[in-house]
Amino acid sequence: MKAVHTELHRSHDPQFFLVRGVVKRTTEQPERADRLLKGLRDGKHQLVEPTRFGQGPRARIHSPEYLSFLSEAWEAWTALGDSGPEMIGNIHPVRHAATYPTHIVGKLGWHTADTAAPIGPGTWAAACAATDVAVTAAQMVMDGEDAVYALCRPPGHHAYRDMAGGFCFLNNSAIAAAHLRQKHERVVILDVDVHHGNGTQGIFYARPDVYTISIHADPTAYYPFVWGYAHERGEGPGLGTNLNIPLAIGTGDDGYIQALDVARKAIESFAPGALVIALGLDASEHDPLKGLAVTTPGFRRIGQAIAKLGLPTVFVQEGGYLSDILGANLTSVLAGFEAAR
Ligand code: ZN
């Protein structure tokens, strides 16, 4: 399987992470990509540089105001003169009868769901490069590759149409799915990150053409807490094309594979033309954000189960944080997929 990668992610190096009132260094660090890259090299995957697709694919998913905000944010922030080293909102208006603000601090609050998406000088460039990585992989699959992996950083699945959050700014998986929609009438996004893909769910909640499925740690006890429940099934024309499969904290390989079988049945009845895997590796038993307990052989089984769906597949990297086994888990899931194809 070919893998798309660029070093341009490095310009995004966030530091701030607020956990239960304690400020820590974020777990979403550039070194993640180095470890994932080692996993790709160990798996003998051919590395491909991304093509630049420009704003078009991003504008299919994100609002003009949001894209303008992200592209101009750092300049406006530094022009304040007394601003900190990263952009963290101190107002979250939750939009009840609110007015779109003109001040950069107001915009920052409007466009962030939480404090876990600090914007620095290189954030916009890195986020744009990540969407190019995802769209390049989608285009390669549209052009005939069976499956392609996209090493996206920063990740994307917590980003809404016009809101950043949870380390995410631009929703790479959603952008890949929208790109695939040019060729396929129906596309599925299957999110196997340990966290619910709330941004992806929000983007497609009223759309019947992109079926969003997320398998994740129980939100009654785990981020994002307010989304990811089984009763969230879509709305309007999208009612019935959103499926959440929350798993008890600490669920291991067998429980995970059972959840994938539930997802398989839903996918088969939807009969999509292509599949996007929002590939979080943070369901690992060794991930620092401990939620589930998938082993390295378990990731191989996940790859096999995905392969058996028999669909053209774009793997988009989501979460998965620094552990000694991060690269091995990527090697394992892609090897499992290839072995079962
Ligand atoms: Zn995650």
mmCIF file of C-alpha atoms and ligand atoms in Angstrom:
data_model
loop_
_atom_site.group_PDB
_atom_site.id
_atom_site.type_symbol
_atom_site.label_atom_id
_atom_site.label_comp_id
_atom_site.label_asym_id
_atom_site.label_seq_id
_atom_site.Cartn_x
_atom_site.Cartn_y
_atom_site.Cartn_z
ATOM 1 C CA MET A 1 0.000 0.000 0.000
ATOM 2 C CA LYS A 2 1.301 3.434 -0.912
ATOM 3 C CA ALA A 3 1.478 6.061 1.819
ATOM 4 C CA VAL A 4 1.245 9.848 1.414
ATOM 5 C CA HIS A 5 3.435 11.931 3.689
ATOM 6 C CA THR A 6 4.991 15.389 3.937
ATOM 7 C CA GLU A 7 7.336 17.017 6.417
ATOM 8 C CA LEU A 8 5.216 20.205 6.314
ATOM 9 C CA HIS A 9 3.331 19.061 9.440
ATOM 10 C CA ARG A 10 6.303 20.163 11.564
ATOM 11 C CA SER A 11 5.325 23.837 11.517
ATOM 12 C CA HIS A 12 2.469 22.931 13.883
ATOM 13 C CA ASP A 13 4.051 22.241 17.274
ATOM 14 C CA PRO A 14 1.415 22.993 19.930
ATOM 15 C CA GLN A 15 2.314 23.034 23.614
ATOM 16 C CA PHE A 16 -0.779 23.853 25.668
ATOM 17 C CA PHE A 17 -3.134 21.130 26.902
ATOM 18 C CA LEU A 18 -5.570 21.704 29.757
ATOM 19 C CA VAL A 19 -6.532 18.447 31.500
ATOM 20 C CA ARG A 20 -8.826 18.595 34.533
ATOM 21 C CA GLY A 21 -7.575 22.070 35.376
ATOM 22 C CA VAL A 22 -3.896 21.160 34.976
ATOM 23 C CA VAL A 23 -1.823 22.633 32.134
ATOM 24 C CA LYS A 24 0.368 19.987 30.486
ATOM 25 C CA ARG A 25 2.322 19.656 27.272
ATOM 26 C CA THR A 26 0.001 18.390 24.553
ATOM 27 C CA THR A 27 0.261 14.791 23.437
ATOM 28 C CA GLU A 28 -0.234 15.871 19.781
ATOM 29 C CA GLN A 29 3.472 16.353 19.029
ATOM 30 C CA PRO A 30 5.478 16.284 15.763
ATOM 31 C CA GLU A 31 7.311 13.190 16.991
ATOM 32 C CA ARG A 32 4.088 11.237 16.466
ATOM 33 C CA ALA A 33 4.624 11.522 12.726
ATOM 34 C CA ASP A 34 8.241 10.327 13.048
ATOM 35 C CA ARG A 35 7.096 7.184 14.834
ATOM 36 C CA LEU A 36 4.304 6.598 12.326
ATOM 37 C CA LEU A 37 6.803 7.098 9.489
ATOM 38 C CA LYS A 38 9.029 4.442 11.029
ATOM 39 C CA GLY A 39 5.995 2.141 11.072
ATOM 40 C CA LEU A 40 5.489 2.777 7.351
ATOM 41 C CA ARG A 41 9.162 2.084 6.593
ATOM 42 C CA ASP A 42 9.071 -1.121 8.652
ATOM 43 C CA GLY A 43 6.027 -2.170 6.586
ATOM 44 C CA LYS A 44 7.926 -1.389 3.320
ATOM 45 C CA HIS A 45 5.242 1.036 2.180
ATOM 46 C CA GLN A 46 6.175 3.286 -0.719
ATOM 47 C CA LEU A 47 6.106 6.941 0.373
ATOM 48 C CA VAL A 48 4.496 9.529 -1.901
ATOM 49 C CA GLU A 49 4.604 13.343 -1.591
ATOM 50 C CA PRO A 50 1.192 15.058 -1.648
ATOM 51 C CA THR A 51 -0.144 17.125 -4.537
ATOM 52 C CA ARG A 52 -1.292 20.657 -3.696
ATOM 53 C CA PHE A 53 -5.024 20.870 -4.352
ATOM 54 C CA GLY A 54 -5.503 24.407 -3.038
ATOM 55 C CA GLN A 55 -8.547 25.636 -1.143
ATOM 56 C CA GLY A 56 -11.182 23.796 -3.219
ATOM 57 C CA PRO A 57 -11.336 20.505 -1.268
ATOM 58 C CA ARG A 58 -11.251 22.366 2.079
ATOM 59 C CA ALA A 59 -14.084 24.675 0.981
ATOM 60 C CA ARG A 60 -16.326 21.662 0.278
ATOM 61 C CA ILE A 61 -16.390 20.987 4.031
ATOM 62 C CA HIS A 62 -15.493 24.188 5.890
ATOM 63 C CA SER A 63 -17.225 27.594 5.908
ATOM 64 C CA PRO A 64 -15.641 30.664 4.253
ATOM 65 C CA GLU A 65 -15.584 32.521 7.603
ATOM 66 C CA TYR A 66 -13.759 29.657 9.307
ATOM 67 C CA LEU A 67 -11.139 29.274 6.568
ATOM 68 C CA SER A 68 -10.541 33.053 6.600
ATOM 69 C CA PHE A 69 -10.247 33.010 10.386
ATOM 70 C CA LEU A 70 -7.675 30.202 10.375
ATOM 71 C CA SER A 71 -5.615 31.736 7.579
ATOM 72 C CA GLU A 72 -5.472 35.212 9.215
ATOM 73 C CA ALA A 73 -5.583 34.224 12.879
ATOM 74 C CA TRP A 74 -1.906 34.298 13.769
ATOM 75 C CA GLU A 75 -1.263 37.712 12.205
ATOM 76 C CA ALA A 76 -4.262 39.238 13.997
ATOM 77 C CA TRP A 77 -3.237 37.614 17.277
ATOM 78 C CA THR A 78 0.333 38.906 17.229
ATOM 79 C CA ALA A 79 -0.935 42.377 16.235
ATOM 80 C CA LEU A 80 -2.674 42.581 19.630
ATOM 81 C CA GLY A 81 0.761 43.257 21.099
ATOM 82 C CA ASP A 82 0.226 41.587 24.452
ATOM 83 C CA SER A 83 -0.844 38.115 23.317
ATOM 84 C CA GLY A 84 0.580 34.780 24.431
ATOM 85 C CA PRO A 85 2.672 32.241 22.488
ATOM 86 C CA GLU A 86 -0.407 30.275 21.358
ATOM 87 C CA MET A 87 -4.009 31.194 20.637
ATOM 88 C CA ILE A 88 -6.317 29.860 23.342
ATOM 89 C CA GLY A 89 -9.852 31.204 23.570
ATOM 90 C CA ASN A 90 -11.133 32.797 26.758
ATOM 91 C CA ILE A 91 -14.734 33.060 25.570
ATOM 92 C CA HIS A 92 -16.872 30.288 24.103
ATOM 93 C CA PRO A 93 -20.153 31.946 23.130
ATOM 94 C CA VAL A 94 -22.008 28.700 22.353
ATOM 95 C CA ARG A 95 -23.907 30.816 19.841
ATOM 96 C CA HIS A 96 -27.190 31.454 21.619
ATOM 97 C CA ALA A 97 -28.563 34.469 19.741
ATOM 98 C CA ALA A 98 -24.990 35.651 19.217
ATOM 99 C CA THR A 99 -23.388 37.877 16.596
ATOM 100 C CA TYR A 100 -20.340 36.864 14.586
ATOM 101 C CA PRO A 101 -17.559 38.928 16.182
ATOM 102 C CA THR A 102 -15.027 41.187 14.508
ATOM 103 C CA HIS A 103 -12.351 40.981 17.243
ATOM 104 C CA ILE A 104 -9.785 38.196 16.947
ATOM 105 C CA VAL A 105 -10.387 37.031 20.546
ATOM 106 C CA GLY A 106 -14.119 36.804 19.831
ATOM 107 C CA LYS A 107 -13.508 34.902 16.596
ATOM 108 C CA LEU A 108 -11.157 32.532 18.421
ATOM 109 C CA GLY A 109 -13.922 31.666 20.869
ATOM 110 C CA TRP A 110 -16.522 31.359 18.111
ATOM 111 C CA HIS A 111 -14.379 28.931 16.132
ATOM 112 C CA THR A 112 -13.074 26.672 18.942
ATOM 113 C CA ALA A 113 -15.074 24.005 20.751
ATOM 114 C CA ASP A 114 -12.500 23.588 23.544
ATOM 115 C CA THR A 115 -9.001 24.662 24.612
ATOM 116 C CA ALA A 116 -7.273 21.648 23.045
ATOM 117 C CA ALA A 117 -6.645 23.218 19.626
ATOM 118 C CA PRO A 118 -4.084 25.974 20.258
ATOM 119 C CA ILE A 119 -3.134 27.914 17.136
ATOM 120 C CA GLY A 120 0.523 28.806 16.600
ATOM 121 C CA PRO A 121 2.459 30.491 13.796
ATOM 122 C CA GLY A 122 2.623 27.367 11.638
ATOM 123 C CA THR A 123 -0.761 25.829 12.362
ATOM 124 C CA TRP A 124 -2.600 26.985 9.225
ATOM 125 C CA ALA A 125 0.207 25.814 6.908
ATOM 126 C CA ALA A 126 0.407 22.402 8.567
ATOM 127 C CA ALA A 127 -3.363 21.935 8.613
ATOM 128 C CA CYS A 128 -3.543 22.783 4.894
ATOM 129 C CA ALA A 129 -0.717 20.346 4.138
ATOM 130 C CA ALA A 130 -2.624 17.611 6.015
ATOM 131 C CA THR A 131 -5.701 18.141 3.827
ATOM 132 C CA ASP A 132 -3.481 17.856 0.734
ATOM 133 C CA VAL A 133 -2.159 14.551 2.092
ATOM 134 C CA ALA A 134 -5.715 13.244 2.581
ATOM 135 C CA VAL A 135 -6.974 14.450 -0.804
ATOM 136 C CA THR A 136 -3.919 13.031 -2.589
ATOM 137 C CA ALA A 137 -4.662 9.622 -1.064
ATOM 138 C CA ALA A 138 -8.334 9.899 -2.064
ATOM 139 C CA GLN A 139 -7.388 10.895 -5.616
ATOM 140 C CA MET A 140 -4.996 7.933 -5.908
ATOM 141 C CA VAL A 141 -7.810 5.588 -4.886
ATOM 142 C CA MET A 142 -10.156 7.263 -7.394
ATOM 143 C CA ASP A 143 -7.464 6.728 -10.012
ATOM 144 C CA GLY A 144 -7.356 2.993 -9.344
ATOM 145 C CA GLU A 145 -5.262 2.234 -6.266
ATOM 146 C CA ASP A 146 -7.004 -0.351 -4.083
ATOM 147 C CA ALA A 147 -6.059 1.415 -0.831
ATOM 148 C CA VAL A 148 -3.809 4.308 0.191
ATOM 149 C CA TYR A 149 -2.701 5.558 3.612
ATOM 150 C CA ALA A 150 -2.550 9.301 4.425
ATOM 151 C CA LEU A 151 -0.203 10.344 7.253
ATOM 152 C CA CYS A 152 -2.164 13.427 8.318
ATOM 153 C CA ARG A 153 -0.994 15.682 11.102
ATOM 154 C CA PRO A 154 -2.651 17.611 12.730
ATOM 155 C CA PRO A 155 -5.547 15.155 12.899
ATOM 156 C CA GLY A 156 -9.048 16.176 11.824
ATOM 157 C CA HIS A 157 -12.019 14.227 13.158
ATOM 158 C CA HIS A 158 -12.925 16.599 16.004
ATOM 159 C CA ALA A 159 -13.107 19.599 13.618
ATOM 160 C CA TYR A 160 -16.583 20.763 12.606
ATOM 161 C CA ARG A 161 -17.591 22.780 9.580
ATOM 162 C CA ASP A 162 -16.524 25.968 11.361
ATOM 163 C CA MET A 163 -14.996 24.913 14.662
ATOM 164 C CA ALA A 164 -11.645 23.514 15.821
ATOM 165 C CA GLY A 165 -11.276 21.276 18.876
ATOM 166 C CA GLY A 166 -9.494 18.243 20.281
ATOM 167 C CA PHE A 167 -6.140 18.854 18.440
ATOM 168 C CA CYS A 168 -8.060 19.219 15.114
ATOM 169 C CA PHE A 169 -8.509 22.184 12.747
ATOM 170 C CA LEU A 170 -9.481 20.893 9.296
ATOM 171 C CA ASN A 171 -11.362 17.608 9.021
ATOM 172 C CA ASN A 172 -9.060 15.511 6.826
ATOM 173 C CA SER A 173 -11.355 12.453 6.804
ATOM 174 C CA ALA A 174 -14.409 14.513 5.843
ATOM 175 C CA ILE A 175 -12.437 16.279 3.104
ATOM 176 C CA ALA A 176 -11.258 12.911 1.740
ATOM 177 C CA ALA A 177 -14.861 11.622 1.755
ATOM 178 C CA ALA A 178 -16.138 14.723 -0.048
ATOM 179 C CA HIS A 179 -13.412 14.250 -2.648
ATOM 180 C CA LEU A 180 -14.416 10.598 -3.140
ATOM 181 C CA ARG A 181 -18.037 11.747 -3.556
ATOM 182 C CA GLN A 182 -17.072 13.186 -6.940
ATOM 183 C CA LYS A 183 -16.835 9.604 -8.189
ATOM 184 C CA HIS A 184 -19.006 7.594 -5.771
ATOM 185 C CA GLU A 185 -22.654 8.304 -4.898
ATOM 186 C CA ARG A 186 -22.304 6.934 -1.385
ATOM 187 C CA VAL A 187 -19.241 6.944 0.861
ATOM 188 C CA VAL A 188 -18.740 5.580 4.375
ATOM 189 C CA ILE A 189 -16.426 7.048 7.000
ATOM 190 C CA LEU A 190 -15.586 4.423 9.617
ATOM 191 C CA ASP A 191 -13.843 6.055 12.585
ATOM 192 C CA VAL A 192 -11.794 3.662 14.721
ATOM 193 C CA ASP A 193 -10.111 6.323 16.866
ATOM 194 C CA VAL A 194 -10.608 5.824 20.620
ATOM 195 C CA HIS A 195 -12.433 9.173 20.680
ATOM 196 C CA HIS A 196 -15.802 9.757 19.074
ATOM 197 C CA GLY A 197 -15.461 11.515 15.689
ATOM 198 C CA ASN A 198 -17.752 14.342 16.738
ATOM 199 C CA GLY A 199 -16.653 16.826 14.094
ATOM 200 C CA THR A 200 -17.201 14.331 11.290
ATOM 201 C CA GLN A 201 -20.599 13.424 12.735
ATOM 202 C CA GLY A 202 -21.554 17.104 12.876
ATOM 203 C CA ILE A 203 -20.475 17.774 9.292
ATOM 204 C CA PHE A 204 -22.536 14.961 7.785
ATOM 205 C CA TYR A 205 -25.346 14.755 10.351
ATOM 206 C CA ALA A 206 -28.078 15.816 7.920
ATOM 207 C CA ARG A 207 -26.567 14.199 4.808
ATOM 208 C CA PRO A 208 -27.732 10.808 3.508
ATOM 209 C CA ASP A 209 -24.804 10.346 1.079
ATOM 210 C CA VAL A 210 -21.978 9.980 3.632
ATOM 211 C CA TYR A 211 -22.601 7.372 6.315
ATOM 212 C CA THR A 212 -20.564 8.180 9.440
ATOM 213 C CA ILE A 213 -19.788 5.324 11.847
ATOM 214 C CA SER A 214 -17.672 5.716 14.962
ATOM 215 C CA ILE A 215 -16.417 3.042 17.378
ATOM 216 C CA HIS A 216 -15.034 4.689 20.506
ATOM 217 C CA ALA A 217 -14.662 4.709 24.292
ATOM 218 C CA ASP A 218 -17.915 5.343 26.176
ATOM 219 C CA PRO A 219 -18.544 9.114 26.206
ATOM 220 C CA THR A 220 -20.176 8.954 29.629
ATOM 221 C CA ALA A 221 -16.594 8.615 30.920
ATOM 222 C CA TYR A 222 -14.376 9.883 28.089
ATOM 223 C CA TYR A 223 -13.792 12.848 25.751
ATOM 224 C CA PRO A 224 -15.824 14.355 24.057
ATOM 225 C CA PHE A 225 -18.447 13.589 26.769
ATOM 226 C CA VAL A 226 -21.336 15.393 25.023
ATOM 227 C CA TRP A 227 -21.299 13.534 21.677
ATOM 228 C CA GLY A 228 -20.861 9.906 20.688
ATOM 229 C CA TYR A 229 -23.988 8.298 22.140
ATOM 230 C CA ALA A 230 -25.863 5.522 20.373
ATOM 231 C CA HIS A 231 -29.032 7.592 20.165
ATOM 232 C CA GLU A 232 -27.328 10.170 17.881
ATOM 233 C CA ARG A 233 -28.489 8.766 14.533
ATOM 234 C CA GLY A 234 -28.560 11.753 12.177
ATOM 235 C CA GLU A 235 -31.298 14.241 11.349
ATOM 236 C CA GLY A 236 -33.546 15.194 8.444
ATOM 237 C CA PRO A 237 -32.453 13.448 5.260
ATOM 238 C CA GLY A 238 -29.443 12.109 7.191
ATOM 239 C CA LEU A 239 -31.521 10.292 9.796
ATOM 240 C CA GLY A 240 -30.224 6.721 9.950
ATOM 241 C CA THR A 241 -26.817 7.415 8.387
ATOM 242 C CA ASN A 242 -24.953 8.092 11.625
ATOM 243 C CA LEU A 243 -23.997 5.149 13.805
ATOM 244 C CA ASN A 244 -22.220 5.415 17.147
ATOM 245 C CA ILE A 245 -20.855 2.274 18.801
ATOM 246 C CA PRO A 246 -19.571 3.245 22.254
ATOM 247 C CA LEU A 247 -17.478 0.621 24.070
ATOM 248 C CA ALA A 248 -16.893 0.214 27.791
ATOM 249 C CA ILE A 249 -13.593 1.693 28.988
ATOM 250 C CA GLY A 250 -10.898 -0.966 28.764
ATOM 251 C CA THR A 251 -12.549 -3.033 26.013
ATOM 252 C CA GLY A 252 -9.962 -5.310 24.359
ATOM 253 C CA ASP A 253 -9.507 -7.043 21.013
ATOM 254 C CA ASP A 254 -12.530 -9.372 21.053
ATOM 255 C CA GLY A 255 -15.004 -6.669 22.056
ATOM 256 C CA TYR A 256 -13.548 -4.379 19.422
ATOM 257 C CA ILE A 257 -13.858 -6.976 16.662
ATOM 258 C CA GLN A 258 -17.510 -7.552 17.655
ATOM 259 C CA ALA A 259 -18.162 -3.820 17.244
ATOM 260 C CA LEU A 260 -16.539 -3.934 13.810
ATOM 261 C CA ASP A 261 -18.976 -6.679 12.858
ATOM 262 C CA VAL A 262 -21.906 -4.411 13.772
ATOM 263 C CA ALA A 263 -20.327 -1.727 11.588
ATOM 264 C CA ARG A 264 -19.864 -4.250 8.751
ATOM 265 C CA LYS A 265 -23.569 -5.039 8.625
ATOM 266 C CA ALA A 266 -24.461 -1.342 8.491
ATOM 267 C CA ILE A 267 -21.908 -0.716 5.739
ATOM 268 C CA GLU A 268 -23.094 -3.661 3.639
ATOM 269 C CA SER A 269 -26.717 -2.492 3.756
ATOM 270 C CA PHE A 270 -25.670 1.042 2.723
ATOM 271 C CA ALA A 271 -23.686 -0.314 -0.280
ATOM 272 C CA PRO A 272 -21.129 2.513 -0.598
ATOM 273 C CA GLY A 273 -18.674 2.937 -3.459
ATOM 274 C CA ALA A 274 -15.710 3.777 -1.243
ATOM 275 C CA LEU A 275 -14.551 3.796 2.365
ATOM 276 C CA VAL A 276 -12.589 6.269 4.497
ATOM 277 C CA ILE A 277 -11.036 4.850 7.653
ATOM 278 C CA ALA A 278 -10.453 7.549 10.272
ATOM 279 C CA LEU A 279 -7.478 5.634 11.639
ATOM 280 C CA GLY A 280 -6.865 6.568 15.223
ATOM 281 C CA LEU A 281 -4.336 4.270 16.875
ATOM 282 C CA ASP A 282 -5.151 5.580 20.349
ATOM 283 C CA ALA A 283 -7.396 2.573 21.069
ATOM 284 C CA SER A 284 -4.070 0.886 21.908
ATOM 285 C CA GLU A 285 -3.584 -0.639 25.353
ATOM 286 C CA HIS A 286 -0.371 1.425 25.609
ATOM 287 C CA ASP A 287 -1.719 4.790 24.449
ATOM 288 C CA PRO A 288 -1.138 7.595 26.969
ATOM 289 C CA LEU A 289 -4.823 8.632 26.643
ATOM 290 C CA LYS A 290 -5.911 5.160 27.839
ATOM 291 C CA GLY A 291 -9.495 4.406 26.891
ATOM 292 C CA LEU A 292 -9.572 1.008 25.204
ATOM 293 C CA ALA A 293 -7.074 -1.886 25.282
ATOM 294 C CA VAL A 294 -6.431 -3.068 21.714
ATOM 295 C CA THR A 295 -3.169 -5.046 21.349
ATOM 296 C CA THR A 296 -0.773 -4.969 18.391
ATOM 297 C CA PRO A 297 -2.124 -8.332 17.076
ATOM 298 C CA GLY A 298 -5.580 -6.833 17.652
ATOM 299 C CA PHE A 299 -4.760 -4.007 15.232
ATOM 300 C CA ARG A 300 -3.874 -6.651 12.661
ATOM 301 C CA ARG A 301 -7.336 -8.174 13.120
ATOM 302 C CA ILE A 302 -8.880 -4.722 12.698
ATOM 303 C CA GLY A 303 -6.998 -4.341 9.403
ATOM 304 C CA GLN A 304 -8.232 -7.737 8.245
ATOM 305 C CA ALA A 305 -11.839 -6.900 9.115
ATOM 306 C CA ILE A 306 -11.608 -3.620 7.186
ATOM 307 C CA ALA A 307 -10.134 -5.403 4.157
ATOM 308 C CA LYS A 308 -13.001 -7.891 4.078
ATOM 309 C CA LEU A 309 -15.450 -5.043 3.435
ATOM 310 C CA GLY A 310 -14.046 -5.211 -0.101
ATOM 311 C CA LEU A 311 -14.186 -1.456 -0.753
ATOM 312 C CA PRO A 312 -11.659 0.991 -2.224
ATOM 313 C CA THR A 313 -10.181 2.382 0.987
ATOM 314 C CA VAL A 314 -8.487 5.603 2.103
ATOM 315 C CA PHE A 315 -6.826 5.390 5.511
ATOM 316 C CA VAL A 316 -6.584 8.832 7.128
ATOM 317 C CA GLN A 317 -4.434 9.109 10.243
ATOM 318 C CA GLU A 318 -6.273 10.556 13.244
ATOM 319 C CA GLY A 319 -5.093 10.124 16.848
ATOM 320 C CA GLY A 320 -2.511 7.812 18.393
ATOM 321 C CA TYR A 321 0.012 9.292 20.782
ATOM 322 C CA LEU A 322 3.554 8.702 21.901
ATOM 323 C CA SER A 323 4.143 5.144 23.020
ATOM 324 C CA ASP A 324 6.913 2.735 22.061
ATOM 325 C CA ILE A 325 4.381 0.719 20.099
ATOM 326 C CA LEU A 326 2.731 3.473 17.997
ATOM 327 C CA GLY A 327 4.666 2.660 14.807
ATOM 328 C CA ALA A 328 4.248 -1.097 15.279
ATOM 329 C CA ASN A 329 0.487 -0.685 15.576
ATOM 330 C CA LEU A 330 0.376 1.170 12.248
ATOM 331 C CA THR A 331 2.504 -1.534 10.598
ATOM 332 C CA SER A 332 0.167 -4.129 12.069
ATOM 333 C CA VAL A 333 -3.156 -2.670 10.914
ATOM 334 C CA LEU A 334 -1.897 -2.082 7.356
ATOM 335 C CA ALA A 335 -0.297 -5.559 7.188
ATOM 336 C CA GLY A 336 -3.556 -7.126 8.348
ATOM 337 C CA PHE A 337 -5.432 -5.248 5.637
ATOM 338 C CA GLU A 338 -2.994 -6.318 2.920
ATOM 339 C CA ALA A 339 -2.969 -9.954 4.055
ATOM 340 C CA ALA A 340 -6.774 -10.178 3.797
ATOM 341 C CA ARG A 341 -7.086 -8.444 0.396
HETATM 342 ZN ZN ZN B 1 -8.332 10.152 19.470
#
